[in-house]
Tab-separated table of C-alpha atoms in Angstrom:
chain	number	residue	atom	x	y	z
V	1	UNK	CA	-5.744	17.233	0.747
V	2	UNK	CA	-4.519	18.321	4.507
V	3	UNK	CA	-7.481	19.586	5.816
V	4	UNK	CA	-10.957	18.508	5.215
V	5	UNK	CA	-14.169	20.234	7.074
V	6	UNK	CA	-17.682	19.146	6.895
V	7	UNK	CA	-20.388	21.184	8.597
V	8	UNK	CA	-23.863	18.551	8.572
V	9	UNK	CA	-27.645	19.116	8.950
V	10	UNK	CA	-28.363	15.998	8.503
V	11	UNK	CA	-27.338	12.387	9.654
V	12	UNK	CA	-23.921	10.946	8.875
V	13	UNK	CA	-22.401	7.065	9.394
V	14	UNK	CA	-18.904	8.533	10.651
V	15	UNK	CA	-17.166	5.159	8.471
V	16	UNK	CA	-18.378	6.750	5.166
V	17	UNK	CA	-15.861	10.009	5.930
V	18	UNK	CA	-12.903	8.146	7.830
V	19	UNK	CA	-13.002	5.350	5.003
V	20	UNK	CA	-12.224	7.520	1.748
V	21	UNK	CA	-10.261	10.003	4.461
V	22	UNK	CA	-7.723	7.087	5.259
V	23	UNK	CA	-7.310	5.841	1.514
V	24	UNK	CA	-6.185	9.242	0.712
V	25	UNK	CA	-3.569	8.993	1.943
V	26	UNK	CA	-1.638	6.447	1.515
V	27	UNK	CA	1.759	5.661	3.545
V	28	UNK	CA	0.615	6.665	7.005
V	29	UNK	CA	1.553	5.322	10.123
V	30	UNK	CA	-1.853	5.575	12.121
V	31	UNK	CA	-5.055	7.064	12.094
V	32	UNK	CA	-6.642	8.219	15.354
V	33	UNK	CA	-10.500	8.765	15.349
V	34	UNK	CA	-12.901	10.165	17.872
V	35	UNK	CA	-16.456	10.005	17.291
V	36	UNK	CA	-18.992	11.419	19.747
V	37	UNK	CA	-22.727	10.627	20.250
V	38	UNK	CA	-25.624	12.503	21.593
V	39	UNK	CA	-25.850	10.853	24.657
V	40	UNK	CA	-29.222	9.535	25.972
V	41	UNK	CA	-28.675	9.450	29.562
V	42	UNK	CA	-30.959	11.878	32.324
V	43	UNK	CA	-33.970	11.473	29.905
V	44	UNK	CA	-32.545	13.471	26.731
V	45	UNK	CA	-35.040	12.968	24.217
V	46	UNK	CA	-33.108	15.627	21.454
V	47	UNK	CA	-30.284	17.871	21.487
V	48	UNK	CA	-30.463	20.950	19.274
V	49	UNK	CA	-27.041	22.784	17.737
V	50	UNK	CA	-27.300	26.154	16.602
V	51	UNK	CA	-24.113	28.037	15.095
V	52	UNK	CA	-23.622	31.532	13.338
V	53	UNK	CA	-22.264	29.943	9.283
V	54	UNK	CA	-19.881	33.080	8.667
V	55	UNK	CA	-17.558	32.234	12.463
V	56	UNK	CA	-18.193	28.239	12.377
V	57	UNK	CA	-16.943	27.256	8.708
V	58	UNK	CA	-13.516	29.326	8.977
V	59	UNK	CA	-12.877	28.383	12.257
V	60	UNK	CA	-13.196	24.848	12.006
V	61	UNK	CA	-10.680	25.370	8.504
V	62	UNK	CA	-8.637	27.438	10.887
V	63	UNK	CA	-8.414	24.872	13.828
V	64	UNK	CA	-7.855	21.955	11.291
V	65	UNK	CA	-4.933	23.737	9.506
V	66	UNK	CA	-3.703	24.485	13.180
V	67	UNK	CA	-3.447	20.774	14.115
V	68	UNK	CA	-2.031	19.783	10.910
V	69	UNK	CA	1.096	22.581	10.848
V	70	UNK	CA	1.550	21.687	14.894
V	71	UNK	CA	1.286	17.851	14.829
V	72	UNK	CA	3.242	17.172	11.479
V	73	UNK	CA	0.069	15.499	10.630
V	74	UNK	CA	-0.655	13.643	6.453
V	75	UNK	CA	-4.100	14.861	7.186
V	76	UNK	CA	-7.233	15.709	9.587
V	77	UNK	CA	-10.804	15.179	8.761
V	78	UNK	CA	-13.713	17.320	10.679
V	79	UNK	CA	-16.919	16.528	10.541
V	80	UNK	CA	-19.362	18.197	12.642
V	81	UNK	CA	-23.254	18.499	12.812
V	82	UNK	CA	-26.093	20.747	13.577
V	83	UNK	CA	-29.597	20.559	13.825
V	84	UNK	CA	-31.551	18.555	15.866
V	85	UNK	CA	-30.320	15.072	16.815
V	86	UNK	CA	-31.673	12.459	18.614
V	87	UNK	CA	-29.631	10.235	20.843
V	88	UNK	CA	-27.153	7.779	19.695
V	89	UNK	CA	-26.791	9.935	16.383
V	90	UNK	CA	-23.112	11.039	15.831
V	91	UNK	CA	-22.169	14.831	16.620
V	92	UNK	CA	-18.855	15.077	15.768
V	93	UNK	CA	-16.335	12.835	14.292
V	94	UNK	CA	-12.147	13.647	13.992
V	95	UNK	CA	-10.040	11.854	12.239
V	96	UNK	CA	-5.969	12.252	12.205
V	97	UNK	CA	-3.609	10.566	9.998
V	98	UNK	CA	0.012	10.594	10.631
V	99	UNK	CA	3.459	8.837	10.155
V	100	UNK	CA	3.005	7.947	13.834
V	101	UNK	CA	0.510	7.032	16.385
V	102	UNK	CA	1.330	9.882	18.668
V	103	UNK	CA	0.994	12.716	16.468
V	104	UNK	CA	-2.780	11.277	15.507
V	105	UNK	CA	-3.759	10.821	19.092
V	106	UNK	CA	-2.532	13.987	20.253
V	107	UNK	CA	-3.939	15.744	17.275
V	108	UNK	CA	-7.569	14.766	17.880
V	109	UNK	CA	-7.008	15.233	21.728
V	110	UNK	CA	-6.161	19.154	20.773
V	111	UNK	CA	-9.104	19.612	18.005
V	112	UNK	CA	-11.917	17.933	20.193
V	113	UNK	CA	-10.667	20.349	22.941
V	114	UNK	CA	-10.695	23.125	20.943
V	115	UNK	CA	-13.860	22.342	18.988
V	116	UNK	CA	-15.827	22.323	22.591
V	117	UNK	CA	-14.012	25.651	23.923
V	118	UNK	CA	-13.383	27.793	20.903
V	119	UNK	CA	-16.642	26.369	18.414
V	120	UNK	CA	-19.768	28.725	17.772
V	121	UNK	CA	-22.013	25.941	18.970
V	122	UNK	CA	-24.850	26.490	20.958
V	123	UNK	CA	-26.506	23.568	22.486
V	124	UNK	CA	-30.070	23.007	23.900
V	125	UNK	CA	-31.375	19.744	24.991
V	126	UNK	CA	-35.169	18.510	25.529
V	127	UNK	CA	-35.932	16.730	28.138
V	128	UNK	CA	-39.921	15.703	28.835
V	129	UNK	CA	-40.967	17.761	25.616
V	130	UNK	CA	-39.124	21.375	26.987
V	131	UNK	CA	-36.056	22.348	25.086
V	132	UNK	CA	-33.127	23.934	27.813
V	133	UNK	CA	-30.245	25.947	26.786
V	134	UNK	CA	-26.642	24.417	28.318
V	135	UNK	CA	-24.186	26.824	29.625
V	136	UNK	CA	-20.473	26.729	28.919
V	137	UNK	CA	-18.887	23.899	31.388
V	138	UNK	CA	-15.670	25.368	33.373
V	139	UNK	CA	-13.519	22.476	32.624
V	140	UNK	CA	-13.653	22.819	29.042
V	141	UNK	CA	-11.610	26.099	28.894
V	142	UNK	CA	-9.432	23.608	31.423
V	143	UNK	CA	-9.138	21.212	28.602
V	144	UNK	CA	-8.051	23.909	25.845
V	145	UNK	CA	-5.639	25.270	28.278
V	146	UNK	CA	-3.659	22.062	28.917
V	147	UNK	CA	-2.291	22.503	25.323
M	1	UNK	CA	-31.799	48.905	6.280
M	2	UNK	CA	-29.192	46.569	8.986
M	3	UNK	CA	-29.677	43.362	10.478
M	4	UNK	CA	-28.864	41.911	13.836
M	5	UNK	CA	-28.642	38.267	14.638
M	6	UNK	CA	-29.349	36.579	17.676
M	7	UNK	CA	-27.723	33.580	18.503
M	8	UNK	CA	-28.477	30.605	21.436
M	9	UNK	CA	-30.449	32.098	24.006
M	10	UNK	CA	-30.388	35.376	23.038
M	11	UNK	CA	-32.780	34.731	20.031
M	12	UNK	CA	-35.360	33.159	22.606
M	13	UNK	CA	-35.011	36.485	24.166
M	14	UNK	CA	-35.489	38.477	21.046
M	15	UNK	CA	-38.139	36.218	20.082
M	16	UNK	CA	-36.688	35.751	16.610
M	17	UNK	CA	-33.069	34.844	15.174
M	18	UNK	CA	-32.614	37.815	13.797
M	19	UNK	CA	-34.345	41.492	12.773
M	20	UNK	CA	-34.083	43.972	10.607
M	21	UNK	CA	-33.365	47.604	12.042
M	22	UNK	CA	-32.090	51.112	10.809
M	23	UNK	CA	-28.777	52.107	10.361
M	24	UNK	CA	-26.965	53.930	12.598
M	25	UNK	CA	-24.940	54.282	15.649
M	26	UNK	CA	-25.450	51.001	17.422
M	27	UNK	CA	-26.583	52.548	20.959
M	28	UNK	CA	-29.363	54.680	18.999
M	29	UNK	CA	-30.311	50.672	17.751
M	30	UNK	CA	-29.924	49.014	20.730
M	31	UNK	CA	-32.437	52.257	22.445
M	32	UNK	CA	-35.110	51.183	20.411
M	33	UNK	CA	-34.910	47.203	21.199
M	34	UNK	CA	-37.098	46.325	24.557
M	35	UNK	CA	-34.452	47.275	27.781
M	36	UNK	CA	-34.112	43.446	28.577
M	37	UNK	CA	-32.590	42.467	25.154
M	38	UNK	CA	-30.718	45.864	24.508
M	39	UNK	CA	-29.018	44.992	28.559
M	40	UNK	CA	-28.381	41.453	27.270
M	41	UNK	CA	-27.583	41.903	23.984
M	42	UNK	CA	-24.207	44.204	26.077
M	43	UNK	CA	-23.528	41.607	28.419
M	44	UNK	CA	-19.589	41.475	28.176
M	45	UNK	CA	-19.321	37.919	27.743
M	46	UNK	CA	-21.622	38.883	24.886
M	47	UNK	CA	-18.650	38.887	21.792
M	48	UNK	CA	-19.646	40.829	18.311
M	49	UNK	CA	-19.618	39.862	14.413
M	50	UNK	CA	-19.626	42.783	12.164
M	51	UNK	CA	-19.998	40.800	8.321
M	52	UNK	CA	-18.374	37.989	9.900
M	53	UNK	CA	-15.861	39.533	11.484
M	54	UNK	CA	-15.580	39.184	15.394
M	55	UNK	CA	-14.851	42.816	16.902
M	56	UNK	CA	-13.836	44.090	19.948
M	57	UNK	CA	-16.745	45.951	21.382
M	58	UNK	CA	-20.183	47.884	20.669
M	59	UNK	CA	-19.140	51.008	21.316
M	60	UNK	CA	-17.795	52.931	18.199
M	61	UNK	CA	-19.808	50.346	16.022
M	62	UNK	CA	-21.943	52.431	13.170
M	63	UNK	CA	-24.209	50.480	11.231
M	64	UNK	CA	-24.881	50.609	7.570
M	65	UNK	CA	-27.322	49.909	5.157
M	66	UNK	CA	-26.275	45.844	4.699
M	67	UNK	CA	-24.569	45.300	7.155
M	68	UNK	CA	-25.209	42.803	9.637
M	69	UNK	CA	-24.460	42.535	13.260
M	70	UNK	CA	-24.419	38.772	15.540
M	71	UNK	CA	-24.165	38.809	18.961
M	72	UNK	CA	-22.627	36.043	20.182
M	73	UNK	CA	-23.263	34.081	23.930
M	74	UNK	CA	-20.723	32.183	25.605
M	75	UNK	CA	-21.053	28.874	23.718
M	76	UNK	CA	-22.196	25.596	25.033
M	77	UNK	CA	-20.254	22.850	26.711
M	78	UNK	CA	-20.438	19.739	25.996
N	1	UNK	CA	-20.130	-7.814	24.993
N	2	UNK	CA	-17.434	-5.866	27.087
N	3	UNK	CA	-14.582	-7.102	24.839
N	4	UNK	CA	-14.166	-8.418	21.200
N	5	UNK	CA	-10.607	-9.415	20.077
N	6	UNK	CA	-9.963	-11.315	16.671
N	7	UNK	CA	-6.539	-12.174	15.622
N	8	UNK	CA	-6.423	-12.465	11.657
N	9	UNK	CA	-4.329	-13.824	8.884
N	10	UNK	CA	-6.201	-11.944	6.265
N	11	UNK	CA	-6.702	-8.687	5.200
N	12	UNK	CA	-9.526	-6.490	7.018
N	13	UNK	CA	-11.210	-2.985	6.620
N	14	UNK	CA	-11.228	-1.658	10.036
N	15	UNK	CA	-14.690	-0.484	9.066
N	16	UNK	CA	-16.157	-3.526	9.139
N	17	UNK	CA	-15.338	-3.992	12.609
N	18	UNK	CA	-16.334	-0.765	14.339
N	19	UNK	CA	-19.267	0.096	12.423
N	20	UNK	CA	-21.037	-2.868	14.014
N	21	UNK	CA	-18.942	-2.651	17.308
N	22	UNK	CA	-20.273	1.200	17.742
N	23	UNK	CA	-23.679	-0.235	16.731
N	24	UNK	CA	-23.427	-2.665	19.504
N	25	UNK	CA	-23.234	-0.069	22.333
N	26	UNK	CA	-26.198	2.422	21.965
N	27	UNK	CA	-25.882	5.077	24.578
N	28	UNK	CA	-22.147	5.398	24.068
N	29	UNK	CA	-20.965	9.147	24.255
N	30	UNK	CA	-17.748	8.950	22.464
N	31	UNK	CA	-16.085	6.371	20.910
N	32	UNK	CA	-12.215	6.492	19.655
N	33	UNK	CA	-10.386	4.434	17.486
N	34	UNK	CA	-6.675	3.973	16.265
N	35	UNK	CA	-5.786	1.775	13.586
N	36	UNK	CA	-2.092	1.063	12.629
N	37	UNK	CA	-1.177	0.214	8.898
N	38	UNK	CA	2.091	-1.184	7.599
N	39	UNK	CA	4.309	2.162	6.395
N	40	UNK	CA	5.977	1.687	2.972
N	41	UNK	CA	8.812	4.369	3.960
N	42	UNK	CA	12.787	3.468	3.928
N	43	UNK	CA	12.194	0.491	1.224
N	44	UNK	CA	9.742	-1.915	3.489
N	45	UNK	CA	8.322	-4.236	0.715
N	46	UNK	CA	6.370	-6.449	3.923
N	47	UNK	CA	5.619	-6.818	7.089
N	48	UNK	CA	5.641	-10.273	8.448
N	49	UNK	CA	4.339	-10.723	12.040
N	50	UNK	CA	4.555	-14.385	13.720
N	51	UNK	CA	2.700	-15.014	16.953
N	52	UNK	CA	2.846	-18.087	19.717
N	53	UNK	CA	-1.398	-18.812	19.539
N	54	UNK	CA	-1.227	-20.212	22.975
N	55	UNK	CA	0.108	-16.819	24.259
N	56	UNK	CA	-0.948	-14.307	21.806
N	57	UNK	CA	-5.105	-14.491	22.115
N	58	UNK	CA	-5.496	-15.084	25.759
N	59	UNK	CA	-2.909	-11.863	26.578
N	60	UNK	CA	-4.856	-10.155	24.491
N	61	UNK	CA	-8.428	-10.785	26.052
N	62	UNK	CA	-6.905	-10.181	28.796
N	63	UNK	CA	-5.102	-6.729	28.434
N	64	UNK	CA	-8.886	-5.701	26.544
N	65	UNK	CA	-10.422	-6.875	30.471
N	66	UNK	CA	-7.841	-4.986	31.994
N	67	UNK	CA	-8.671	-2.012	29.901
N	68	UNK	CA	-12.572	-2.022	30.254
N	69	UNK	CA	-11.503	-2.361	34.127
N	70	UNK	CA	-9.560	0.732	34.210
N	71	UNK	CA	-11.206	3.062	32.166
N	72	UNK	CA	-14.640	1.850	32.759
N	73	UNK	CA	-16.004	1.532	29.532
N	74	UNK	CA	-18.507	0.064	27.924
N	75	UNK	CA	-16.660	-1.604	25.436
N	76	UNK	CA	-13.143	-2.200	23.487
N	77	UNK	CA	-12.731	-3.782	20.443
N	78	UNK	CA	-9.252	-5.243	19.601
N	79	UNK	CA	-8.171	-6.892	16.261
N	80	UNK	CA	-4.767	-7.665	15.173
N	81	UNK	CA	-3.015	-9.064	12.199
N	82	UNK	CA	-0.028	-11.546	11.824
N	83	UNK	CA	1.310	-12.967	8.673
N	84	UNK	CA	3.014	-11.041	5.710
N	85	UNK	CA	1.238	-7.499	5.397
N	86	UNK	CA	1.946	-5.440	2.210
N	87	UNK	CA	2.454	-1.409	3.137
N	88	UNK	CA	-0.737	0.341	3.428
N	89	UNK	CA	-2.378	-2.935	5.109
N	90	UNK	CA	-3.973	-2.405	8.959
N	91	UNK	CA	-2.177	-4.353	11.286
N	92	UNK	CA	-4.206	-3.178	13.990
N	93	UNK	CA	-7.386	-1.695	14.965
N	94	UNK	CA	-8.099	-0.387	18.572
N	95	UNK	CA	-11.919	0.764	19.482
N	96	UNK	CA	-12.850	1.985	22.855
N	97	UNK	CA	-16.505	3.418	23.419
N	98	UNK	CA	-17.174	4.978	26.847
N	99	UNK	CA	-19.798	7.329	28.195
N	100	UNK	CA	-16.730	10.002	28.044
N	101	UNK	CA	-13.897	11.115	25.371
N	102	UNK	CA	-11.199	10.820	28.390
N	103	UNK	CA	-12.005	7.303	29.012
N	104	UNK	CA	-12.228	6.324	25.175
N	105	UNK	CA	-9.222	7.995	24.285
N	106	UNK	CA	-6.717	6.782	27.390
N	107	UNK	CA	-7.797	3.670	26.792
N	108	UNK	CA	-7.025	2.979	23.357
N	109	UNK	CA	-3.521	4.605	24.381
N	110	UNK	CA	-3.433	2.029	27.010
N	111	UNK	CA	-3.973	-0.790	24.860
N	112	UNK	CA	-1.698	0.198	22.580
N	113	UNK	CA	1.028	1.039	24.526
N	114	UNK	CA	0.789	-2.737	26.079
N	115	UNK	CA	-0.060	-4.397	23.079
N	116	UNK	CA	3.296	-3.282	21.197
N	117	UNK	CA	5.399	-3.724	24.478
N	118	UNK	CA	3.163	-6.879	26.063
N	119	UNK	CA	2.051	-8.777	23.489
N	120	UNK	CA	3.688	-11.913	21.760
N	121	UNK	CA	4.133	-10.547	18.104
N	122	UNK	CA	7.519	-11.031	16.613
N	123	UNK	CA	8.309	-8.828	13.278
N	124	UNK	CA	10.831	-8.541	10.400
N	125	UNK	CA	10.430	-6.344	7.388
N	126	UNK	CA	11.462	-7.433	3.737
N	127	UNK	CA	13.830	-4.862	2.279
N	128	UNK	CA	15.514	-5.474	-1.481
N	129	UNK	CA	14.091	-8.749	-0.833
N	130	UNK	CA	15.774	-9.440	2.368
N	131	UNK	CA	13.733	-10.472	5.585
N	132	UNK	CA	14.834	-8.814	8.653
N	133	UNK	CA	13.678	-9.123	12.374
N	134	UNK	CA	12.980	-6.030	14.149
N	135	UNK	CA	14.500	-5.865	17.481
N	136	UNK	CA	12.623	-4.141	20.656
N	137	UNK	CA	13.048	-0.578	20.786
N	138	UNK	CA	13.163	1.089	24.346
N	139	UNK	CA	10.689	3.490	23.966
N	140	UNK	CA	8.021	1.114	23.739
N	141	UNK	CA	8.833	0.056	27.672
N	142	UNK	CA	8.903	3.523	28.090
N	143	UNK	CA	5.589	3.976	27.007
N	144	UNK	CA	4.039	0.929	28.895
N	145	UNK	CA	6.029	2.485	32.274
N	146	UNK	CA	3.781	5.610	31.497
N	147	UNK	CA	0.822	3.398	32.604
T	1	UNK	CA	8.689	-37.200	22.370
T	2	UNK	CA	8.007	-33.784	22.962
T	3	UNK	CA	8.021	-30.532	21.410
T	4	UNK	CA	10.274	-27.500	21.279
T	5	UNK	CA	8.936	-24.087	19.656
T	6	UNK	CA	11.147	-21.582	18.313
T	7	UNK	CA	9.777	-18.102	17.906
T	8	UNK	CA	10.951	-14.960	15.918
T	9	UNK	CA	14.858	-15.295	15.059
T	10	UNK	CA	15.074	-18.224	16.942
T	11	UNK	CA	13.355	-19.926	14.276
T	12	UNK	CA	15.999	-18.880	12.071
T	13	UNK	CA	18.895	-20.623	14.186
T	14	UNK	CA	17.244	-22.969	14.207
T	15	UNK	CA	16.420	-23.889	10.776
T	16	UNK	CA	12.565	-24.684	11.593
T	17	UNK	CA	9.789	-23.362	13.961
T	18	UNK	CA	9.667	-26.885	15.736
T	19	UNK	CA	11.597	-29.625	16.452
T	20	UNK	CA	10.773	-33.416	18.255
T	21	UNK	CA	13.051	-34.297	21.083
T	22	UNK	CA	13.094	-36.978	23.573
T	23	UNK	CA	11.192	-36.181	27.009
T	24	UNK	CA	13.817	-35.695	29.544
T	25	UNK	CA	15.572	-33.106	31.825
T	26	UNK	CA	15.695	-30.047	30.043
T	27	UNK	CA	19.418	-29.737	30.640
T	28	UNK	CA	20.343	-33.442	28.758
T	29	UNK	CA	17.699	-32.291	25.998
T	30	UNK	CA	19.396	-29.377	25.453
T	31	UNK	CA	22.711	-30.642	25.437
T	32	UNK	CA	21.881	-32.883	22.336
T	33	UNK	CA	21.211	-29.178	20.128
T	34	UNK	CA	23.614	-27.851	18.111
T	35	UNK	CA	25.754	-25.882	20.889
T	36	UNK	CA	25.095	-22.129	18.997
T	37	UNK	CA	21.440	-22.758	19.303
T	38	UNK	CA	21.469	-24.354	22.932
T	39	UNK	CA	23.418	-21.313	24.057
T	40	UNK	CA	21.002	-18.838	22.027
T	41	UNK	CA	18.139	-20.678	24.193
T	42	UNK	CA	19.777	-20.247	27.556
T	43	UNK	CA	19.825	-16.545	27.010
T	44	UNK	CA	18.178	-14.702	30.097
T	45	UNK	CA	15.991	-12.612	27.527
T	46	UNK	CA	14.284	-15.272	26.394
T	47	UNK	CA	11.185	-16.223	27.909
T	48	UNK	CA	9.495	-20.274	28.180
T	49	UNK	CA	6.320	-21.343	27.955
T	50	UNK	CA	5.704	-25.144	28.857
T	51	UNK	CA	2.399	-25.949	27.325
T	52	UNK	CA	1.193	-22.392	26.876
T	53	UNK	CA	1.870	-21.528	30.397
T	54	UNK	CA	5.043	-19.076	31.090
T	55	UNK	CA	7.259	-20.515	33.421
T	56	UNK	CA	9.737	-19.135	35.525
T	57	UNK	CA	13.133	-20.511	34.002
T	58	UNK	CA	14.827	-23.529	32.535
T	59	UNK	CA	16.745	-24.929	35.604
T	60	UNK	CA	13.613	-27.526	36.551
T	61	UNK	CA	12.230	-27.951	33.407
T	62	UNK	CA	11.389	-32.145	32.915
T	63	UNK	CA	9.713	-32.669	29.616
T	64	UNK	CA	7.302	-35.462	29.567
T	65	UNK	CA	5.677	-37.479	26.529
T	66	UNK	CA	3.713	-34.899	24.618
T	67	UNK	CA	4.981	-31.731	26.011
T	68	UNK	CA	5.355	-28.425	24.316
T	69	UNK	CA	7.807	-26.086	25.370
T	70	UNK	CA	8.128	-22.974	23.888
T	71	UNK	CA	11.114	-20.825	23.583
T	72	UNK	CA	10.036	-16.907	23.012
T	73	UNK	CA	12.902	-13.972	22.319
T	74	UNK	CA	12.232	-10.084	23.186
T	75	UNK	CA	9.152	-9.272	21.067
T	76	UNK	CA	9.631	-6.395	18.270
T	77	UNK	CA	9.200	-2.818	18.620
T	78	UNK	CA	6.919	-0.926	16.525
């Protein structure tokens, strides 16, 4: 399997994805990974992901096949949540495998760019019990356009 | 009857994630939401799903009974 | 702990390592991980990688330091095989968390640019039953001259 | 006596991963190798440790009772 997307509600220990993910396939080089947390910092007490099902599901398949045809990749595993999260619960989690390590790296580089810029996510956080959208951040169009 | 969807701060706006309306030509919907939403809901960084399907822009957009309609914000960063 | 480097002569699950080395940091906002495994292409029946101990584990520490240093994180995790690997094994497992993806991702690059340039491992592969050392390739200075 | 270390193919020449030698100048311990591995030694790629510390080069090398000097070709690509 070349592509594999998960869209979460609930909690997820990034290991049990990337472990089966990475026996898969079998004669890789590397395997990249980038996990990211809901950070805690400023007095976040939750953050809150909303997304519209019929956009996020294809284009997460869509970015994944993407990364896969333009980084020769074995493989890329996508795993993404909504919902409410507290801190130090995992977000998002990509996973590359590939004859070599450049390919992986570069691979998860380009999908974690493009799943900030291009992803129907929205995001609110709660800080002392009020819940505040965030607005789009200039430098992550700046990161999608490096590539 | 039609259905629009609200998404990220647009449904705090409209006070619900979605609601039902009448079919028709979208500016006859969009004249019987409250002026704030109908002005946001337009915004041009505001981007449409029709079924699922992004589209270019609300103006030759006809609703029918079914279908449903998301308006889209610019999405979080993160 | 800023820095966790094991040199094995055993088989590991990176897993094992970076499950409880992401547990360790809570308030982490991204943490990335490579892990390189011995490739079974052209014929390789094994890997065998010899060290010199009295080398090998302090310039490790140290490059992990130097990493932690540069990219200010909060962490890096470093473990690294020698003896004879069969294809498929991990010979090496590179974790960085960091408050940032940028951070986690350049320096797990970092590390593994130095560790394959830097770094006291000496290789050959057994092919038809043959051992053969594996000379330096330039592209691996190349890649540490990036830095 | 002291110790020499060969690592990687220098192991190979040779014929073990260690050998006991006299303390001495490094030159007159040197000179009592087989020539092909002496020479293989000398070669400006190949980097010395003296009791797990690198050391510049060979020329003032004296090995004293208990000393472990190890010889350490280009490492492998990957």
């Amino acid at each position: 399997m070349a592509t594999e997307v998960h869209l979460l509600t609930h909690p997820f220990h990034p290991g049990q994805y990337v472990g089966p993910f990475t026996t898969a396939h079998p004669g890789l080089g590397g395997v990249c990974t980038f996990v990211g947390e809901v950070r805690g910092e400023n007095g976040v007490e939750a953050l809150e992901l909303s997304h519209y099902e019929p956009l996020t599901l294809p284009g997460m398949k869509a970015l994944a096949q993407r990364a896969v045809a333009r980084f020769g990749l074995m493989g890329i595993l996508v795993v993404h949540r909504s919902g409410v999260m507290l801190p130090g619960e995992p977000i998002v989690c990509v996973s590359a495998v590939a004859s070599h390590r450049r390919a992986a790296f570069d691979a998860v580089d380009f999908a974690m760019d493009h799943l900030k810029s291009d992803s129907w996510f929205w995001k609110r956080e709660k800080r002392c019990g009020t819940w505040r959208w965030i607005d789009p951040r200039p430098d992550d169009y700046a990161a999608r356009d490096r590539w | 009857m039609a259905r629009l969807v609200f998404l990220g701060r647009l449904a705090d706006l409209a006070g619900a994630g979605e609601r039902a309306v009448e079919p028709g030509p979208l500016a006859e919907v969009l004249a019987l939401l409250p002026p704030d939403l109908a002005i946001a809901l337009l915004d041009e960084r505001v981007r449409i799903a029709l079924n699922g399907e992004l589209v270019g822009g609300p103006e030759s957009i006809v609703l029918r009974p079914g279908d449903e309609l998301a308006f889209l914000p610019p999405v979080s960063g993160g």
